[in-house]
XYZ file of C-alpha atoms in Angstrom:
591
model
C 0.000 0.000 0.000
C 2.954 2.192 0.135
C 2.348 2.964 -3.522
C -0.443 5.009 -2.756
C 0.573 7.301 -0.004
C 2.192 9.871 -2.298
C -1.068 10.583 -3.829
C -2.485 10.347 -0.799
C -0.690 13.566 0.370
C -0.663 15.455 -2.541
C -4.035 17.999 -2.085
C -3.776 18.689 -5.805
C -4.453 14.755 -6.876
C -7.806 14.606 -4.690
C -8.593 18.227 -5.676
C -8.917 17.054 -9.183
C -10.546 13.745 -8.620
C -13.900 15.684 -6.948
C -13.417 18.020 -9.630
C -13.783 15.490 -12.349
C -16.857 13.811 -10.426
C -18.466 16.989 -10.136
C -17.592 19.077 -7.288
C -16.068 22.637 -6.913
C -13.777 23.556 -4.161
C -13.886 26.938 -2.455
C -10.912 26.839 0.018
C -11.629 23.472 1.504
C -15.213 23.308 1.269
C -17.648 22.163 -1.294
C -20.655 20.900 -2.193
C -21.085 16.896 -2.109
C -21.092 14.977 -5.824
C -22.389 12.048 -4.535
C -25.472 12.738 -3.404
C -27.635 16.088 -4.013
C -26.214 19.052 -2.233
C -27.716 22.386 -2.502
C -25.097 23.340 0.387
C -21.261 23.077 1.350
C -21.882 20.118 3.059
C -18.487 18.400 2.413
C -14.783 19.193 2.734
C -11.381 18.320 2.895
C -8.846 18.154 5.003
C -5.171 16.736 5.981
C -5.442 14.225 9.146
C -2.226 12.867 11.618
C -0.733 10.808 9.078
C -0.732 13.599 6.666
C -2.850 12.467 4.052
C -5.415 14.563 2.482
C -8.702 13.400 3.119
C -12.669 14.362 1.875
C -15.634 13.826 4.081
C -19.520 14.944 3.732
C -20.733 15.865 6.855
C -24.357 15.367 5.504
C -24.419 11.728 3.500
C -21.429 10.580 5.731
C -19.239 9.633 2.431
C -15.180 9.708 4.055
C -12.020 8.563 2.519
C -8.915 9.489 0.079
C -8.202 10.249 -3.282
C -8.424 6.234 -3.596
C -11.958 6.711 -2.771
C -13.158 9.211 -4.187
C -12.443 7.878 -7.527
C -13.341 4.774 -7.124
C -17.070 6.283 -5.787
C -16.887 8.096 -9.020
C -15.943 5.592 -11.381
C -18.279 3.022 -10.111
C -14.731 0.617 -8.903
C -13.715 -0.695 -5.875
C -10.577 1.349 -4.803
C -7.878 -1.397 -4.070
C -8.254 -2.649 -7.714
C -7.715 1.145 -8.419
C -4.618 0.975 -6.418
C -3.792 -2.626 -8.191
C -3.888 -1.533 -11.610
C -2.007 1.870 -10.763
C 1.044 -0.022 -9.404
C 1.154 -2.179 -12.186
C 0.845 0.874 -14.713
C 3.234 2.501 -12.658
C 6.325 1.905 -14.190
C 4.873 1.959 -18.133
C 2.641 5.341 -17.637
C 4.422 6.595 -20.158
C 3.555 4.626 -23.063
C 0.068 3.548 -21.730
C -2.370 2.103 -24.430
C -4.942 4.257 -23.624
C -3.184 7.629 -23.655
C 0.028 9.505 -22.957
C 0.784 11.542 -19.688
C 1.632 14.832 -19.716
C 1.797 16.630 -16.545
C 0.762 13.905 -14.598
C -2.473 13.502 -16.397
C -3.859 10.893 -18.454
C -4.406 11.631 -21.801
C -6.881 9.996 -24.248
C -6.268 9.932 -28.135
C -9.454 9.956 -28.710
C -13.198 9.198 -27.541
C -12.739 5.702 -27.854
C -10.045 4.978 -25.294
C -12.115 7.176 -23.319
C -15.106 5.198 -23.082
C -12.491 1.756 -23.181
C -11.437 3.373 -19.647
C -14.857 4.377 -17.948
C -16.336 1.254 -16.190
C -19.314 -0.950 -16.628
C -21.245 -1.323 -19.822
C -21.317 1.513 -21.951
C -24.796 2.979 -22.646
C -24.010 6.356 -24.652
C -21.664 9.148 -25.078
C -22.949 12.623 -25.348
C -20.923 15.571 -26.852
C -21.402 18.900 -26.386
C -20.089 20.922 -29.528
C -19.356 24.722 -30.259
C -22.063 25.505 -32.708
C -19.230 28.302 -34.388
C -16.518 25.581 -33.906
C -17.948 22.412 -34.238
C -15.122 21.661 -31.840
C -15.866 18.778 -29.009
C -15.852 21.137 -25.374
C -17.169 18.026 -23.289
C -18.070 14.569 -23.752
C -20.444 12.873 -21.011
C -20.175 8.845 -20.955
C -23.147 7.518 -19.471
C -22.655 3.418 -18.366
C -24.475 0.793 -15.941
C -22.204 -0.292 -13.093
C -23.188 -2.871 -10.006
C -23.683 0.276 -8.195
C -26.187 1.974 -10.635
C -25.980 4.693 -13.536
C -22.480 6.644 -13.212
C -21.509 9.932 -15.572
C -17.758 10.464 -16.168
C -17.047 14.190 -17.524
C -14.164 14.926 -20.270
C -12.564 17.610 -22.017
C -10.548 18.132 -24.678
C -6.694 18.371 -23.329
C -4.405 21.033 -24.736
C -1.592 18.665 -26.410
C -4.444 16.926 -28.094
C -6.773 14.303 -27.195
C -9.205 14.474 -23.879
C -8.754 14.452 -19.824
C -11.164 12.733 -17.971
C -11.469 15.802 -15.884
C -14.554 18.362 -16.090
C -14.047 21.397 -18.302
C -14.273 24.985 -16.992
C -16.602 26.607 -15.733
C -19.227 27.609 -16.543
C -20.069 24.082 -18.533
C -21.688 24.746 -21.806
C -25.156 23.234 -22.610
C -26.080 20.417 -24.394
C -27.408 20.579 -28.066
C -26.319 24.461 -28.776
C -26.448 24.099 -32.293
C -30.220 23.301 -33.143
C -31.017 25.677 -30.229
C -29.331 28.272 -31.594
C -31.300 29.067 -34.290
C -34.710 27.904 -32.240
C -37.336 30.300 -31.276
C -38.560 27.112 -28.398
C -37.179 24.940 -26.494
C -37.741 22.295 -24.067
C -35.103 22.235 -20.576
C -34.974 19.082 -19.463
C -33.049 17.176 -17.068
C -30.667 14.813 -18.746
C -28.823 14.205 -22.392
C -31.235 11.218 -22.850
C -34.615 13.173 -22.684
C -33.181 15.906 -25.319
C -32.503 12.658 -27.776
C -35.682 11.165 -27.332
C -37.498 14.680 -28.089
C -35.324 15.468 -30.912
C -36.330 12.094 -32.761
C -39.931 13.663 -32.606
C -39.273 17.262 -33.885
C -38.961 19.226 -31.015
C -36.186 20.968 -29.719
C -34.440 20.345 -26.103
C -31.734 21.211 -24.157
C -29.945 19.976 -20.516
C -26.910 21.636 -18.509
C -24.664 18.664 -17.438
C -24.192 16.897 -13.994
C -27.591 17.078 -13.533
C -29.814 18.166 -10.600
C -28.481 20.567 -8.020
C -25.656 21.899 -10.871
C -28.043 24.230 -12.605
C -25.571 27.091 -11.383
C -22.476 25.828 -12.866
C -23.790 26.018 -16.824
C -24.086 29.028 -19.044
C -27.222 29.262 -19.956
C -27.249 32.570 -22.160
C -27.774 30.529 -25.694
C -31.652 30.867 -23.731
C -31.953 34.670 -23.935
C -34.741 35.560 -25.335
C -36.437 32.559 -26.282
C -39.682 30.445 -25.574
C -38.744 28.122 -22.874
C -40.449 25.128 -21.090
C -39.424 23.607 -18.395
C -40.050 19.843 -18.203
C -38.821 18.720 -14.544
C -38.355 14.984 -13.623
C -41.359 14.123 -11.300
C -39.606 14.364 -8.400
C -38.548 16.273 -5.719
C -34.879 16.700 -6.802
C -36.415 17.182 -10.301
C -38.465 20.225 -9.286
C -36.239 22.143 -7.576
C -33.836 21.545 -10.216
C -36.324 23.364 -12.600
C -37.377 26.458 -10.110
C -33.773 27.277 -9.833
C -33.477 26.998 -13.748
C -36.141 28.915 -13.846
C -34.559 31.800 -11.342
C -31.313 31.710 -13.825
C -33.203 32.322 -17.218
C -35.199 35.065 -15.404
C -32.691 37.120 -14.984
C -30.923 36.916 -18.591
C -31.164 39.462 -21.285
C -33.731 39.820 -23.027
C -35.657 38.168 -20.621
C -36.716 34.520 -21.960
C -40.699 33.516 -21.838
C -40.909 30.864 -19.208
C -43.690 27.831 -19.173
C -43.327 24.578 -16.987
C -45.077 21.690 -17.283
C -46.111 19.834 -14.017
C -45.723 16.401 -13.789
C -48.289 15.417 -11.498
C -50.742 16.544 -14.585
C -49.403 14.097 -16.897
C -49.666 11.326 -14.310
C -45.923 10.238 -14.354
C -45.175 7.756 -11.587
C -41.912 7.881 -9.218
C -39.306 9.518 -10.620
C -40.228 9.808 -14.246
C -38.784 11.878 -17.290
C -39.804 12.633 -20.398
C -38.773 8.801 -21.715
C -41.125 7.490 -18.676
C -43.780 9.398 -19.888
C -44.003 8.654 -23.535
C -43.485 4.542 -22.843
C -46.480 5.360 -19.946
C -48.362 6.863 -23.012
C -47.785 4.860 -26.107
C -48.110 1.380 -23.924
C -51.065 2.039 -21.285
C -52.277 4.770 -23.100
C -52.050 3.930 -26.530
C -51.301 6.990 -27.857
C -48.453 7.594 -30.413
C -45.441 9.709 -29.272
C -46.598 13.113 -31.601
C -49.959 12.663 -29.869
C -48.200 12.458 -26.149
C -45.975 15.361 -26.874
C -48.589 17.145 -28.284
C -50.685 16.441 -25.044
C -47.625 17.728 -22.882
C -46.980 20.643 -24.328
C -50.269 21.917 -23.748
C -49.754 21.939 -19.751
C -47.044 23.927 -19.843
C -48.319 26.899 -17.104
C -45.932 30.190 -18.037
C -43.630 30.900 -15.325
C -42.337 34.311 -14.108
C -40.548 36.504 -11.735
C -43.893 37.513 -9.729
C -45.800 33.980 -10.780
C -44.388 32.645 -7.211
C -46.720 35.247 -5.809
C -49.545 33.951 -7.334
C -48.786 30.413 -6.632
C -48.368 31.418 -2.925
C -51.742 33.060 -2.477
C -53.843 30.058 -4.357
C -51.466 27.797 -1.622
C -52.328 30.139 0.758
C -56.180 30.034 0.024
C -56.075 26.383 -0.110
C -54.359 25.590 2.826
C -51.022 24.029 1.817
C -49.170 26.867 3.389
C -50.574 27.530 6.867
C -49.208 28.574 10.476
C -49.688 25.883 12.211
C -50.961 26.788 15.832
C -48.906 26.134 19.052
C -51.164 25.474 22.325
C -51.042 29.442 23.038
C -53.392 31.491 21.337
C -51.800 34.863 21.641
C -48.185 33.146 20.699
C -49.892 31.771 17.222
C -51.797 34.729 15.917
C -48.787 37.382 16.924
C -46.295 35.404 15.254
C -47.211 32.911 12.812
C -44.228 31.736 13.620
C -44.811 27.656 12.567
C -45.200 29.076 8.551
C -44.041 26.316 6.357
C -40.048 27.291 5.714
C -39.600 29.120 8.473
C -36.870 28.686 11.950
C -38.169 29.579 15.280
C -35.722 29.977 18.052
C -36.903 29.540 21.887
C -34.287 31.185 24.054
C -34.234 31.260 27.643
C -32.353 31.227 30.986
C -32.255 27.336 32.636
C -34.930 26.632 34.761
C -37.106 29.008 32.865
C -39.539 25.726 31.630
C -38.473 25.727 28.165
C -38.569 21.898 27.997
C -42.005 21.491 29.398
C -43.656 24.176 27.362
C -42.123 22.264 24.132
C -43.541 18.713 25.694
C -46.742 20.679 25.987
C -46.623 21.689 22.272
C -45.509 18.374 21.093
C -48.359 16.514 22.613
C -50.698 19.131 21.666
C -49.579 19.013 17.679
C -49.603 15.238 18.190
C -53.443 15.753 19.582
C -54.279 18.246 16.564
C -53.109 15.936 14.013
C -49.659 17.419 12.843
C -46.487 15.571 12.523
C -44.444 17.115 14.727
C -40.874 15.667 15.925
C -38.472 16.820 19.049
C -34.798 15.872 19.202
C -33.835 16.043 23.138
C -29.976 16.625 23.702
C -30.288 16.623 26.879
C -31.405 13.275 29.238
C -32.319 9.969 28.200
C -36.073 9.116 26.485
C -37.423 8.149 30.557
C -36.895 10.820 31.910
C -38.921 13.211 28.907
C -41.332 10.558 28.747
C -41.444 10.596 32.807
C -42.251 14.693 32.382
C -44.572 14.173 29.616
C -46.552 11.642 31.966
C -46.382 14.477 34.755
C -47.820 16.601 32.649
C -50.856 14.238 30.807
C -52.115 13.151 34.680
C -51.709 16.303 36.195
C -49.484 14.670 38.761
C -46.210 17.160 38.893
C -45.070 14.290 41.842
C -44.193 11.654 39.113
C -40.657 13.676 38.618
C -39.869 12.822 42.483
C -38.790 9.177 42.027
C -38.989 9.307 46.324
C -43.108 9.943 45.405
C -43.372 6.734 43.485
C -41.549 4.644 45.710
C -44.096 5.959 48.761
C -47.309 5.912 46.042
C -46.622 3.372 43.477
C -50.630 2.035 42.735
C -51.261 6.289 41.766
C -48.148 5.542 39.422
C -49.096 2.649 38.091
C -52.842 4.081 37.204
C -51.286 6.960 36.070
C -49.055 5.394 33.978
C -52.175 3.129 32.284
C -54.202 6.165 31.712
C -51.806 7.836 29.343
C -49.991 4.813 28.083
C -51.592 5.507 24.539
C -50.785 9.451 24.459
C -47.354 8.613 25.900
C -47.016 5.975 23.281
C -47.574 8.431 20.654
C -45.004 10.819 22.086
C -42.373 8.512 22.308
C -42.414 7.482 18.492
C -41.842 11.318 17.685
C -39.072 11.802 20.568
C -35.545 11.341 19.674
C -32.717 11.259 21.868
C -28.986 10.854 22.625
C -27.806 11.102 26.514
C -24.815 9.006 25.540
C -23.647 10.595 22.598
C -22.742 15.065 22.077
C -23.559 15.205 18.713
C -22.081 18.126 16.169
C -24.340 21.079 14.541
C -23.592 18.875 11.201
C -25.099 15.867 12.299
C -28.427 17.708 13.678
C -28.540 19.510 10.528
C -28.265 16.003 8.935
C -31.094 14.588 11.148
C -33.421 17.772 10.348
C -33.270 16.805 6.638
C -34.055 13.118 7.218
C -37.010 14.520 9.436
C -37.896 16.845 6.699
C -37.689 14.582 3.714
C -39.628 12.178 5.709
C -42.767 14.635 5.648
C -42.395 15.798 9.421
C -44.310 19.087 9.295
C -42.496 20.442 12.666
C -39.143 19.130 13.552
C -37.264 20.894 17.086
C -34.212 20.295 18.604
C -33.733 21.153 22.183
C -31.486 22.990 23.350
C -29.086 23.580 20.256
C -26.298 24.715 22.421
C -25.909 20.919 23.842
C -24.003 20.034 20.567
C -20.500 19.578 20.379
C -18.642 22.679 20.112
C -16.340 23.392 17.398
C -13.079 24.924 16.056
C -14.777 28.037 14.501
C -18.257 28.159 15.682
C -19.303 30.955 13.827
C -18.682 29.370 10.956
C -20.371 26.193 12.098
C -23.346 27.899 13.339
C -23.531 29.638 10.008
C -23.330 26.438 8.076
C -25.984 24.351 10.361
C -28.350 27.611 9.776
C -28.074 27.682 6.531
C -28.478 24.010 5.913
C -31.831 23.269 8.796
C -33.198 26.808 6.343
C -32.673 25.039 3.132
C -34.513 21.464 4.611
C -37.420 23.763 6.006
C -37.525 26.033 2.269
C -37.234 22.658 0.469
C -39.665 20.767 2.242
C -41.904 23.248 3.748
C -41.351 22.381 7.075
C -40.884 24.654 10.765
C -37.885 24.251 12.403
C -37.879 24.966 16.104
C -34.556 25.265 17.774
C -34.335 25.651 22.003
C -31.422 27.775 23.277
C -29.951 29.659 25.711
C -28.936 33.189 26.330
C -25.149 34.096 26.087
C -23.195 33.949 29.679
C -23.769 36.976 32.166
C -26.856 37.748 29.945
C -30.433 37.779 31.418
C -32.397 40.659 29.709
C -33.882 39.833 26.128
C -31.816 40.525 23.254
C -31.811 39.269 19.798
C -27.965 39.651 19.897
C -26.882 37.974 22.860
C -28.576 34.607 22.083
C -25.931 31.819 22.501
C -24.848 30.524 18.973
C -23.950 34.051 17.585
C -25.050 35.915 15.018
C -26.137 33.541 12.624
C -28.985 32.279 14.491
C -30.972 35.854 15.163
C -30.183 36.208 11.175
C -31.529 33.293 9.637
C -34.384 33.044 12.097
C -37.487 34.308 11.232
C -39.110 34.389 14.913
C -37.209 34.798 17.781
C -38.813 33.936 21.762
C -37.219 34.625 24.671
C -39.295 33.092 28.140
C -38.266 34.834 31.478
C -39.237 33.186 34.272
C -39.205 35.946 37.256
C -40.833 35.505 41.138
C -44.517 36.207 40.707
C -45.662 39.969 40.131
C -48.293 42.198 38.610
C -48.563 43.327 35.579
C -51.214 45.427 33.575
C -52.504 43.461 31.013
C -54.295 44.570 27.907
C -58.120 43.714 28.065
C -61.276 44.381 25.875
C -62.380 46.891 28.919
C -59.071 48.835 29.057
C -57.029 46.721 30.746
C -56.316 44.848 34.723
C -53.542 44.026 36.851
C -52.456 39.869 36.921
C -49.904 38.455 38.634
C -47.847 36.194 36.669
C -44.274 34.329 37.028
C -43.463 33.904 33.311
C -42.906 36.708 30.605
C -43.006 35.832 27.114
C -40.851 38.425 24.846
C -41.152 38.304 21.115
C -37.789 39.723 19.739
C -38.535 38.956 16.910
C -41.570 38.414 14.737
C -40.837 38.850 10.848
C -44.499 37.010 9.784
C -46.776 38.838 12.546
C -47.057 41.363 14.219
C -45.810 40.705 17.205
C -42.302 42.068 17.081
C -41.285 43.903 20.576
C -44.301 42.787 22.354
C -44.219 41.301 25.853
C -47.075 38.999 27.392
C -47.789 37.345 30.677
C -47.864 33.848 31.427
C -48.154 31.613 34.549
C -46.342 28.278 35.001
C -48.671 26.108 36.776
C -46.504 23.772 39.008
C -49.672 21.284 39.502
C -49.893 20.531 35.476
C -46.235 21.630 35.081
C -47.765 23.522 31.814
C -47.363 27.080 30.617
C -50.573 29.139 30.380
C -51.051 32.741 28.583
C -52.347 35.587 30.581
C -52.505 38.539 28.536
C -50.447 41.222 26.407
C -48.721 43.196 28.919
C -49.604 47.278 28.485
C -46.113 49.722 28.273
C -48.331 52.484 28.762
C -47.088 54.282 32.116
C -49.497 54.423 35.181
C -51.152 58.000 35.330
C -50.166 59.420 38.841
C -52.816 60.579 41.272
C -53.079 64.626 41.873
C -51.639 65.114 45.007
């Protein structure tokens, strides 16, 4: 194995291997190309031994340059690492290619696709229309692992690198679309074929979904475009941000997209699903299907989102779903589909039992609603939870179950079936501190598994790291994407910063980046019990409370820099809303 420790520590060799499968380093960070990454998820780095190593944080993909292209090629890396010491010593005058620089190169597209693994299915080349010279070749084959792309270029001595080009990438098919006043985006060199054998006019940017950025898609100004996503999620996205790009090109472009769901395509099906679905159940010929397509195509603009948002609005797929506090729901809306809600507060302030409280309330209401608890093992939240379903606050004093242990037990049987349902959604890990990338790993499995509220409590357990600011920039970023992408709430619990105790957006723990990607921010105070004026249809009255609810932030309600009163009852060990609290100063009394 010593053989393969020199590329092991040279950065440059697995630089260029995640460049040819797709990736694009900035510094030592970049998106993952094995898996669809919308976000830096992935990196690389040098560990003890000194070799240089890449690892995604979000799929959990680690290893060396060995690895890397072996993941990309579809090969199991110690037959990579066989067949490069036996090529070692004859690199030179290598049947497949000459090196120059250290890098293989290819005569021509033959010993290119002779090198690529599995069983060759097609080779797709993107040509200059002015040119007519080759600027990438894509060579699509079947492997025991599944489809696999492998990206080349021409090389500057002649011949082609199995390395990406530049960027940006060129699209596919630029010479019929040039002169095209339509065309038809679709995901995928395949689909364009398959339309062009039946007249119409397609295009694709290369790598796929998630790498709509990295193409030049100017050969689009001005033109009639439709967008034909795969009917999936990947697939859609893919297409909105297509969509955002040719928006903003000169002249504008006229946008339509057709929606899959209309055409009844199954899974994950493209246009090639859809005309076998047609011309075999349907019966129809593959002009007819086309023809049938086309005509769903909805036009798509800058301000159509708006549009779309009200009619999802007025039918109920985008609604604020309700926590168990009235004034809390309708001052913030803070549970908006796409949204992060942080709950800040001082320990001991009840943060933990006012989130049981909403969990078993969403579970009671019908939403799908998950917590992740950093702190304690699944008992003793489920032990809580009890307290607070049977009204028995004693149940937390294990010296009050010894002494009463038939009121347990019939406590206990009375909310087995609620406590059941709480458990299933509670998630926990007293054993383990895990990092902001691995919560922001669980929040997309949560999201992409159709939770509808997903909270982790309290944030600041995780593991701290090197650069925290830059961590808790990342993990922001990423939990916002999940909750955009999959129009979910995320709730995250934490705590004010050290020697802090009045409410301020800027001294939550966690920094900066969690007041700025938030779009409601809660601080509870619990204080000893005292009066208040509170805000009533007659004017207003004095309550006493001993918990003060502080919206610092509201950015969907109206709520921002409002205060309200709230009681913690220590019987039911639940949080109850008093009132708005008035500012307006007490008029004094003439003397």
């Amino acid at each position: 194995m010593g053989f393969a420790d020199p590329r092991k520590r040279d950065r440059a060799a697995l630089a260029a291997e995640l460049e040819a499968a797709g990736a694009q380093l900035k510094g030592d960070s970049c998106c993952c190309p094995f898996h669809e990454d919308k976000h830096p998820s992935a990196g690389i780095y040098q560990n003890e031994a000194g070799f240089w190593m890449y690892k995604c944080h979000s799929c959990g993909f680690c290893g060396s340059v060995w690895d890397v292209e072996a993941e990309s090629k579809g090969e199991a890396a110690p037959e990579l690492i066989k067949a490069a010491q036996r090529n070692s010593g004859a690199a030179s005058s290598s049947k497949n290619g000459r090196m120059g620089k250290g890098v293989k190169i290819f005569p021509d597209i033959e010993s290119l696709k002779a090198a690529c693994s599995g069983a060759l299915e097609a080779v797709y080349k993107y040509t200059c229309p002015e040119t007519r010279r080759i600027e990438m070749v894509v060579i699509r084959s079947q492997t025991q692992q599944g489809k696999t792309f492998r990206q080349a270029r021409p090389a500057a001595q002649g011949g082609f690198e199995l390395k990406a080009p530049p960027k940006p990438w060129p699209l596919y098919n630029r010479t019929r679309i040039r002169q095209a006043d339509s065309v038809i985006v679709v995901e995928g060199e395949k689909c364009v074929h398959k339309l062009t054998e039946h007249g119409y006019i397609a295009t694709t940017s290369p790598g796929g979904a998630g790498k709509a950025a990295l193409a030049d898609w100017q050969p689009l100004a001005g033109k009639n475009i439709i967008l034909w996503p795969d009917a999936d999620q990947q697939g859609r996205k893919h297409a909105e941000q297509v969509a955002e790009i040719l928006a903003k090109l000169e002249p504008a472009p006229r946008i339509s997209k057709i929606e899959p769901l209309m055409l009844d395509i199954e899974g994950k099906g493209d246009v090639c699903d859809y005309l076998e679905m047609a011309v075999n159940r349907c019966k129809a010929s593959p002009a007819e299907a086309l023809q049938h397509a086309v005509q769903f195509a909805e036009p798509e603009g800058i301000s159509s989102g708006v549009l779309k948002r009200i009619e999802d609005t007025i039918s109920g797929k985008i609604e604020a779903i309700r926590w168990p506090f009235d004034l809390l729901s309708r001052l913030t809306n803070s549970l908006i589909p796409g949204t992060v809600t942080l709950l800040c507060g001082s320990p001991g302030a009840s943060k933990s039992f006012v989130l049981l409280q909403a969990l078993s309330y969403w579970i009671q209401s019908g939403v799908k609603a998950c917590v992740y608890e950093l702190e304690e093992d699944r008992e003793f939240h489920l032990m809580r939870a009890l307290a607070q379903l049977s009204e028995l606050p004693q149940l937390t004093n294990p010296e009050w179950i010894k002494d009463n242990g038939e009121l347990a037990r019939e406590a206990y049987e009375s909310g087995s079936e609620a406590l059941e349902a709480i458990g299933r959604r509670l998630w926990t890990s007293p054993q383990l501190q895990l990092t902001l990338q691995q919560l922001a790993a669980w929040t997309q499995e949560r999201a992409k598994a159709g939770f509808r509220i997903i909270t982790i409590d309290p944030v600041t357990a995780a593991a701290q790291a090197a650069k925290p600011w830059i961590e808790d920039a990342a993990f922001m970023q990423r939990i916002k994407a999940a909750a955009t992408d999959f129009g979910c709430s995320v709730v995250l619990v934490t705590h004010p910063a050290k020697t802090v105790s009045l409410p301020d957006l800027n001294q939550l723990a966690g920094g900066a980046a969690y007041g700025r990607f938030a779009q409601t921010a809660l601080w509870l105070e619990a204080h000893e019990p005292k009066e208040s004026r509170i805000i009533t249809g007659c004017g207003g009255a004095e309550y006493q409370h001993n918990r003060t609810m502080h919206i610092i932030k509201a950015r969907n309600g109206k709520g921002h820099g409002l205060e309200f009163a709230c009681d913690f009852d220590s019987e039911t060990l639940s949080l109850k809303e008093i009132g708005i609290i008035s500012k307006k100063k007490k008029k004094k009394k003439n003397a």
